């Protein structure tokens, strides 16, 4: 039962009121001389039964002449009641409450009225008294403010709590409307009108109570401070259903409401601040969280060196600040690339003082909180209030400090990531080829796009390696993972591949050796105490290696878990060679297989990583189809094809993974650039080889190289005749340099050695090495080839110039 239901059912006269209680008139000797109908209903005696009989018939324990009130003053007897046991006519005992009122100016003689005794059932009296106590408590002691408005919504009554909050007596506000008392107040509960008059009018019209509406406003006597009340409204009606007005109960929940708002703000901040590892975005996020729920305007300034990913250097005065984000009036600025700008605060300003002291500074309407992480200053956050209330209380100061502390942690994480990301990107770019040397065997173009994944740059790489015999090695690979370790692993892989390629190994053998080295590295890390093998990114490396020979137009390739290349022949037909996949590097145990294909001059070969053709919203098959469609226009310049492929496959230039693309268009060394002869494995072969070589050099206009070439050919053929067997071959290639090759069926490599002064031989290969630019050995399934390389004479007009 609510308070106003109790009012409706209460009887303010009470059970002992003479108009409704059992009434007994007594004379001086306590003889009954008057008997009311209510007394008959309560005790069962009729007037004829009891008139003239003593009171003790009804109240056996009452001594004569007292009626149970001996020793009590007349005033006490009137004001109070006594619990007694009464005897009913049928013999039942009744618990009753009695009160005696003496009659004034009585003679006190027998038969003359001396006192009036009233009685009622004790239980009924106790109920009535508890109701009276409840009503008295609501009016004087209840913590809930109660007010009654009439049907015109004018104030007619309020309780003591309401009066204490207002601070003035009822007469000062009697007859005023609610919206006059709280002109700036409004309801903030969603789904309800905002004005007091509208809410009360709705209750009057519908009779439906409205419960727990949150009202924000200032007291009439304290217009400078907003409070929040939980309000409920009921319509008041009399017994006949006539509308009397509206009852309002209101409980001040300002502290609870503010605490809940602060908690909600912290929860919101936990979900919205630090969603990325971008310092500018994080600064924007705290500004959007704090406005308008906490402040009217927020600005975030970061130290310039921190924004660059570095720590603030000790000393050197106050650091330079950059305005990264700001929010005011629902509009946020900053957080976008290029939007940051320098700011300078004058001495004496709150920001200057906070930056100097490293502490929080509070002024009227302004609070500056320093951003710090582990003692390192990161910047400042300024909260501004231009409207009421402009003062930040203690709870709000603590809230601001918590918000800024959380933001500082996120900013410091972002700073550390920015530093590592920049270092990894620099390392990766330095490890990737800065410039690919032109090759006569192929025209080439390439593109590399680092990932936009905030975890860091990845480990994709590509390379083009010049090999002996005018051949070229083509490499593309991918290291699983991101960050510095992936970039470092990529650098190791690229360096190792280049070193192995210089040994003129076949693609399958090169991958086998590379797999052994990766596996050995993993074993070494596993055996090292304290090494976390989960961080070894070498395991899981994929690689594709191909060798193209412009003389034979043959391309030999092998892959270790990598995607096969795309091949477009001169007629524009696209194919993906059925190249055995092979396992990723580092797994070991499975062999690699090579595939040899013929590539006519003008063929287009595309090597790429999976980041180019696979995305979050696109599978590999769709990416390969798009790449094939772009490459179908294969006669276009290679740089143009690269750009078109990147535009189609990586919109906006960013992807979830690194992307590498290497395009090569094959060329062929013409018949006029190659001369080859078969020689017998006999001593006279050396002289024949010298004659053939010098004759070819005269034809090419390279007589200046005849001396060194004769000596090299003589030494190499002589060694082949002496140490090898089978037919010999001499080949001269006029490429970017002059290449001289002697092939035999042996597998023993010659060694450069220094002869003693009394040795008769052993100096030939040493002399050859001094006369040529480079020399080396490569092995084939049928033997070996010793080769030398000589630069053309200055201004040699017949030297072909590379394309690209």
Coordinates of C-alpha atoms in Angstrom, one line a residue, residues 84 91 140 255 282 304 356 429 518 538 551 603 644 661-662 695 712 729 753 786 804:
X84 CA -7.7 -3.6 29.3
X91 CA -18.3 -14.8 28.7
X140 CA 8.0 15.0 9.0
X255 CA 25.5 11.8 -6.3
X282 CA 43.5 7.7 -30.0
X304 CA 56.3 16.3 -31.3
X356 CA 56.3 22.9 -16.4
X429 CA 63.1 -1.2 -47.5
X518 CA 66.4 -22.7 -42.6
X538 CA 62.0 -18.5 -40.6
X551 CA 70.4 -18.2 -75.5
X603 CA 56.9 -13.8 -73.4
X644 CA 47.2 -1.4 -63.5
X661 CA 54.9 -8.1 -58.1
X662 CA 57.8 -8.7 -60.5
X695 CA 88.8 -14.7 -85.5
X712 CA 92.2 -17.5 -71.1
X729 CA 82.9 -26.8 -76.3
X753 CA 96.8 -21.4 -56.6
X786 CA 84.4 -22.6 -66.8
X804 CA 64.9 -0.8 -69.4

